[in-house]
């Protein structure tokens, strides 16, 4: 009997550690409670029982100040913060706004993509960076995925901003608005070292009907074969919803878009 109890004790001690969060509603374990605005938070598993949290942070963000920043926290499987209190700053540019952000677990750390631009105007660049589990940038500079080129491209949009991991790196999707009253869904691929596969803003996809600004609604998801699916709705209340599949080479896999919903006068 003592042998059985000893074996049971060893099994219990060998079990994975679990987060020890308080069951009391009055007790809160903060990931971040710094002053200023924090928003756009994303959380995902780290592959070792813990989790990452990444967010857009305005604790110093204004037109004349340090600018909007990206912060992250890494929690162990026991819920213990592994980075500094209130998060570790990943990226910030003085006097610049971050309009949208996506982050995923990638390789042995995290891959973050964001749309940045002047305050109150809109995005003029899309960048990405690979960070270690300790929040250390792994590339000398963030990879410039897309950039506004006046007067052709009015701005880069966070609409449809997404990161889709592939066996050779990742696909980054987003939208842009062109001068002349039209918008495009666009995407690019990066290698594991952050090198672009296509020229910037080269892979443009027009989703009909044409709208004036990049107010279209895009959603992308990986297809499990290094390609991805796009679902899109454009230009207002009567707009149809379309679907298309893109192959790993960056081309449309179907000859025509599939209309998921024909739209109608009653709403989107």
Short mmCIF file of C-alpha atoms in Angstrom, two decimals:
data_model
loop_
_atom_site.label_atom_id
_atom_site.label_comp_id
_atom_site.label_asym_id
_atom_site.label_seq_id
_atom_site.Cartn_x
_atom_site.Cartn_y
_atom_site.Cartn_z
CA UNK A 1 0.00 0.00 0.00
CA UNK A 2 2.81 2.41 0.86
CA UNK A 3 4.41 1.66 -2.51
CA UNK A 4 1.12 2.47 -4.28
CA UNK A 5 0.79 5.76 -2.39
CA UNK A 6 4.41 6.65 -3.22
CA UNK A 7 3.81 6.01 -6.92
CA UNK A 8 0.65 8.12 -6.82
CA UNK A 9 2.55 10.96 -5.16
CA UNK A 10 5.27 10.81 -7.84
CA UNK A 11 2.66 10.95 -10.61
CA UNK A 12 1.00 13.97 -9.03
CA UNK A 13 4.32 15.74 -8.61
CA UNK A 14 5.19 15.03 -12.24
CA UNK A 15 1.97 16.62 -13.56
CA UNK A 16 2.32 19.89 -15.52
CA UNK A 17 2.07 23.08 -13.49
CA UNK A 18 -1.21 24.93 -13.84
CA UNK A 19 -1.99 28.60 -13.46
CA UNK A 20 -2.79 29.49 -9.86
CA UNK A 21 -5.33 32.27 -10.35
CA UNK A 22 -7.47 33.40 -7.46
CA UNK A 23 -11.12 32.31 -7.45
CA UNK A 24 -12.10 35.50 -5.59
CA UNK A 25 -13.88 38.01 -7.84
CA UNK A 26 -12.27 40.88 -5.92
CA UNK A 27 -8.76 39.70 -6.82
CA UNK A 28 -7.44 40.56 -10.29
CA UNK A 29 -4.13 39.55 -11.74
CA UNK A 30 -3.22 42.34 -14.14
CA UNK A 31 -1.31 41.74 -17.32
CA UNK A 32 -1.06 45.53 -17.57
CA UNK A 33 -2.63 48.38 -15.58
CA UNK A 34 -0.38 51.20 -16.75
CA UNK A 35 -1.86 54.69 -17.26
CA UNK A 36 -3.05 55.66 -20.71
CA UNK A 37 -4.98 53.56 -23.18
CA UNK A 38 -4.24 49.94 -23.96
CA UNK A 39 -6.27 48.27 -26.69
CA UNK A 40 -6.18 45.72 -29.50
CA UNK A 41 -4.91 43.06 -27.09
CA UNK A 42 -4.22 39.59 -28.50
CA UNK A 43 -3.34 36.51 -26.48
CA UNK A 44 -2.17 33.10 -27.64
CA UNK A 45 -0.38 30.00 -26.35
CA UNK A 46 3.42 29.88 -26.26
CA UNK A 47 3.59 26.11 -26.87
CA UNK A 48 4.94 25.42 -23.38
CA UNK A 49 1.78 25.79 -21.29
CA UNK A 50 2.09 29.55 -20.97
CA UNK A 51 0.79 32.43 -23.05
CA UNK A 52 1.79 35.65 -24.78
CA UNK A 53 -0.20 38.87 -24.68
CA UNK A 54 0.52 41.65 -27.19
CA UNK A 55 -1.27 45.00 -27.37
CA UNK A 56 -1.25 48.57 -28.69
CA UNK A 57 -0.31 50.99 -25.90
CA UNK A 58 -0.89 54.73 -25.67
CA UNK A 59 0.70 55.38 -22.29
CA UNK A 60 2.98 57.90 -24.07
CA UNK A 61 1.14 58.26 -27.35
CA UNK A 62 0.30 61.72 -28.64
CA UNK A 63 1.22 63.94 -31.57
CA UNK A 64 4.26 65.48 -29.91
CA UNK A 65 5.20 62.63 -27.59
CA UNK A 66 6.91 59.25 -27.98
CA UNK A 67 4.08 57.89 -30.11
CA UNK A 68 1.87 54.81 -29.90
CA UNK A 69 3.76 51.66 -28.92
CA UNK A 70 3.52 47.89 -29.04
CA UNK A 71 3.89 46.07 -25.73
CA UNK A 72 3.99 42.39 -24.79
CA UNK A 73 3.83 40.14 -21.74
CA UNK A 74 4.80 36.49 -21.47
CA UNK A 75 3.11 34.38 -18.79
CA UNK A 76 4.47 31.04 -17.64
CA UNK A 77 2.24 27.98 -17.26
CA UNK A 78 1.77 29.02 -13.62
CA UNK A 79 0.61 32.49 -14.63
CA UNK A 80 3.88 34.18 -13.59
CA UNK A 81 4.87 37.23 -15.71
CA UNK A 82 8.24 36.59 -17.37
CA UNK A 83 8.64 40.12 -18.75
CA UNK A 84 8.69 43.46 -16.86
CA UNK A 85 5.59 44.63 -14.99
CA UNK A 86 3.01 46.24 -17.30
CA UNK A 87 4.73 44.65 -20.28
CA UNK A 88 7.86 45.03 -22.37
CA UNK A 89 7.90 47.68 -25.10
CA UNK A 90 8.50 46.04 -28.47
CA UNK A 91 8.28 48.99 -30.86
CA UNK A 92 7.63 52.73 -30.87
CA UNK A 93 8.29 55.68 -33.20
CA UNK A 94 8.10 59.23 -31.93
CA UNK A 95 4.93 61.10 -32.93
CA UNK A 96 3.52 58.14 -34.88
CA UNK A 97 0.30 56.18 -34.51
CA UNK A 98 -0.21 52.42 -34.74
CA UNK A 99 -3.58 51.81 -36.36
CA UNK A 100 -3.78 48.05 -36.24
CA UNK A 101 -1.73 45.06 -35.08
CA UNK A 102 -1.67 41.26 -35.39
CA UNK A 103 0.54 38.82 -33.47
CA UNK A 104 1.00 35.05 -33.55
CA UNK A 105 3.24 32.42 -32.01
CA UNK A 106 5.96 31.83 -34.61
CA UNK A 107 9.12 29.70 -34.59
CA UNK A 108 10.29 29.94 -30.94
CA UNK A 109 8.84 33.40 -30.26
CA UNK A 110 6.24 35.75 -31.72
CA UNK A 111 5.71 37.43 -35.09
CA UNK A 112 4.02 40.84 -34.99
CA UNK A 113 2.69 42.87 -37.95
CA UNK A 114 1.30 46.39 -37.68
CA UNK A 115 0.00 49.35 -39.70
CA UNK A 116 1.61 52.67 -38.77
CA UNK A 117 1.11 56.26 -39.87
CA UNK A 118 0.70 59.87 -38.86
CA UNK A 119 -1.76 60.72 -36.08
CA UNK A 120 -5.29 61.34 -37.36
CA UNK A 121 -4.44 60.59 -41.00
CA UNK A 122 -4.09 56.83 -41.52
CA UNK A 123 -1.53 54.18 -42.18
CA UNK A 124 1.36 54.77 -44.53
CA UNK A 125 3.39 51.62 -43.81
CA UNK A 126 2.96 47.97 -42.87
CA UNK A 127 5.82 46.37 -40.94
CA UNK A 128 6.56 43.08 -39.20
CA UNK A 129 9.17 41.90 -36.71
CA UNK A 130 10.10 38.59 -35.14
CA UNK A 131 10.68 38.63 -31.37
CA UNK A 132 12.14 35.94 -29.14
CA UNK A 133 10.23 34.56 -26.15
CA UNK A 134 12.02 37.23 -24.10
CA UNK A 135 10.73 40.00 -26.39
CA UNK A 136 14.08 40.64 -28.11
CA UNK A 137 13.90 41.66 -31.80
CA UNK A 138 15.49 38.98 -33.97
CA UNK A 139 15.93 41.06 -37.12
CA UNK A 140 18.11 44.16 -37.28
CA UNK A 141 15.10 46.21 -38.44
CA UNK A 142 11.39 45.44 -38.89
CA UNK A 143 10.61 44.20 -42.38
CA UNK A 144 8.81 46.84 -44.45
CA UNK A 145 5.91 44.90 -45.98
CA UNK A 146 4.09 47.80 -47.68
CA UNK A 147 4.46 51.57 -48.00
CA UNK A 148 2.28 54.41 -49.26
CA UNK A 149 3.47 55.85 -52.57
CA UNK A 150 1.78 59.17 -53.36
CA UNK A 151 -0.21 59.94 -55.39
CA UNK A 152 -1.01 56.34 -56.36
CA UNK A 153 -1.59 54.81 -52.92
CA UNK A 154 -3.56 57.04 -50.54
CA UNK A 155 -2.97 54.90 -47.44
CA UNK A 156 -2.36 51.40 -46.16
CA UNK A 157 -5.27 49.97 -44.22
CA UNK A 158 -5.51 47.65 -41.23
CA UNK A 159 -8.62 46.11 -42.81
CA UNK A 160 -7.94 42.40 -43.16
CA UNK A 161 -4.58 42.65 -41.37
CA UNK A 162 -3.54 39.09 -40.62
CA UNK A 163 -0.52 36.80 -40.31
CA UNK A 164 -0.82 33.29 -41.73
CA UNK A 165 2.12 30.99 -40.88
CA UNK A 166 3.52 28.82 -43.69
CA UNK A 167 6.20 26.13 -43.87
CA UNK A 168 8.66 28.69 -45.29
CA UNK A 169 7.69 31.78 -43.26
CA UNK A 170 4.38 33.63 -43.22
CA UNK A 171 1.85 35.43 -45.39
CA UNK A 172 0.78 38.92 -44.30
CA UNK A 173 -2.53 40.28 -45.59
CA UNK A 174 -4.06 43.75 -45.40
CA UNK A 175 -5.78 46.38 -47.57
CA UNK A 176 -4.82 49.62 -49.30
CA UNK A 177 -6.65 52.54 -50.90
CA UNK A 178 -5.64 53.80 -54.32
CA UNK A 179 -6.02 57.32 -55.64
CA UNK A 180 -8.96 57.59 -58.02
CA UNK A 181 -11.61 56.02 -55.85
CA UNK A 182 -10.78 52.34 -55.60
CA UNK A 183 -9.49 49.92 -52.98
CA UNK A 184 -7.52 46.74 -53.04
CA UNK A 185 -6.95 43.75 -50.86
CA UNK A 186 -3.22 42.96 -50.90
CA UNK A 187 -0.73 40.53 -49.39
CA UNK A 188 2.91 39.48 -49.34
CA UNK A 189 5.02 36.63 -48.04
CA UNK A 190 8.09 36.70 -45.84
CA UNK A 191 10.77 34.06 -45.29
CA UNK A 192 11.85 32.84 -41.86
CA UNK A 193 14.49 35.59 -42.02
CA UNK A 194 11.91 38.29 -42.84
CA UNK A 195 12.73 38.64 -46.57
CA UNK A 196 9.82 39.62 -48.84
CA UNK A 197 8.79 37.29 -51.66
CA UNK A 198 7.05 39.89 -53.86
CA UNK A 199 7.59 43.62 -54.53
CA UNK A 200 5.65 45.84 -52.12
CA UNK A 201 1.96 46.33 -53.03
CA UNK A 202 2.46 44.02 -56.02
CA UNK A 203 -0.23 41.46 -55.16
CA UNK A 204 -3.36 43.60 -55.42
CA UNK A 205 -6.82 42.08 -55.61
CA UNK A 206 -9.83 44.19 -56.58
CA UNK A 207 -12.99 43.15 -54.77
CA UNK A 208 -16.04 44.42 -56.68
CA UNK A 209 -17.99 46.63 -56.52
CA UNK A 210 -15.40 49.39 -56.23
CA UNK A 211 -15.60 51.65 -53.18
CA UNK A 212 -14.16 55.10 -52.58
CA UNK A 213 -12.03 54.24 -49.55
CA UNK A 214 -10.61 51.05 -48.07
CA UNK A 215 -13.73 50.49 -46.01
CA UNK A 216 -14.18 47.00 -47.35
CA UNK A 217 -14.40 44.08 -44.95
CA UNK A 218 -11.74 41.41 -45.46
CA UNK A 219 -11.02 38.22 -43.58
CA UNK A 220 -8.28 35.70 -44.33
CA UNK A 221 -7.46 32.25 -42.99
CA UNK A 222 -4.82 29.66 -43.91
CA UNK A 223 -5.81 26.70 -46.07
CA UNK A 224 -3.33 24.28 -44.45
CA UNK A 225 -1.27 24.07 -47.64
CA UNK A 226 0.73 27.33 -47.51
CA UNK A 227 -2.09 29.20 -49.23
CA UNK A 228 -5.07 31.03 -47.79
CA UNK A 229 -8.74 31.84 -48.22
CA UNK A 230 -10.11 35.36 -48.55
CA UNK A 231 -13.68 36.29 -47.66
CA UNK A 232 -14.67 39.86 -48.51
CA UNK A 233 -17.61 42.24 -48.52
CA UNK A 234 -17.33 45.61 -50.23
CA UNK A 235 -19.16 48.90 -50.68
CA UNK A 236 -22.09 49.14 -48.36
CA UNK A 237 -25.40 47.61 -47.43
CA UNK A 238 -26.20 45.77 -50.67
CA UNK A 239 -22.75 44.31 -51.23
CA UNK A 240 -22.33 40.59 -51.86
CA UNK A 241 -19.89 38.46 -49.86
CA UNK A 242 -17.17 36.85 -51.95
CA UNK A 243 -14.67 34.04 -51.38
CA UNK A 244 -11.39 33.21 -53.14
CA UNK A 245 -8.50 30.87 -52.51
CA UNK A 246 -4.87 31.91 -53.10
CA UNK A 247 -2.11 29.39 -53.72
CA UNK A 248 1.42 29.43 -52.22
CA UNK A 249 2.73 31.17 -55.36
CA UNK A 250 0.48 34.14 -54.63
CA UNK A 251 -2.05 33.58 -57.40
CA UNK A 252 -5.81 33.05 -57.34
CA UNK A 253 -6.59 29.33 -57.27
CA UNK A 254 -10.11 29.69 -58.65
CA UNK A 255 -10.99 31.20 -62.03
CA UNK A 256 -13.77 33.27 -60.45
CA UNK A 257 -14.78 34.42 -57.01
CA UNK A 258 -17.41 32.33 -55.29
CA UNK A 259 -20.37 34.43 -54.16
CA UNK A 260 -21.20 33.32 -50.63
CA UNK A 261 -24.10 35.74 -50.26
CA UNK A 262 -25.66 37.83 -53.01
CA UNK A 263 -26.41 40.70 -50.65
CA UNK A 264 -29.68 42.63 -50.65
CA UNK A 265 -31.41 45.86 -49.69
CA UNK A 266 -31.94 44.92 -46.04
CA UNK A 267 -28.32 45.08 -44.92
CA UNK A 268 -24.86 43.61 -45.09
#
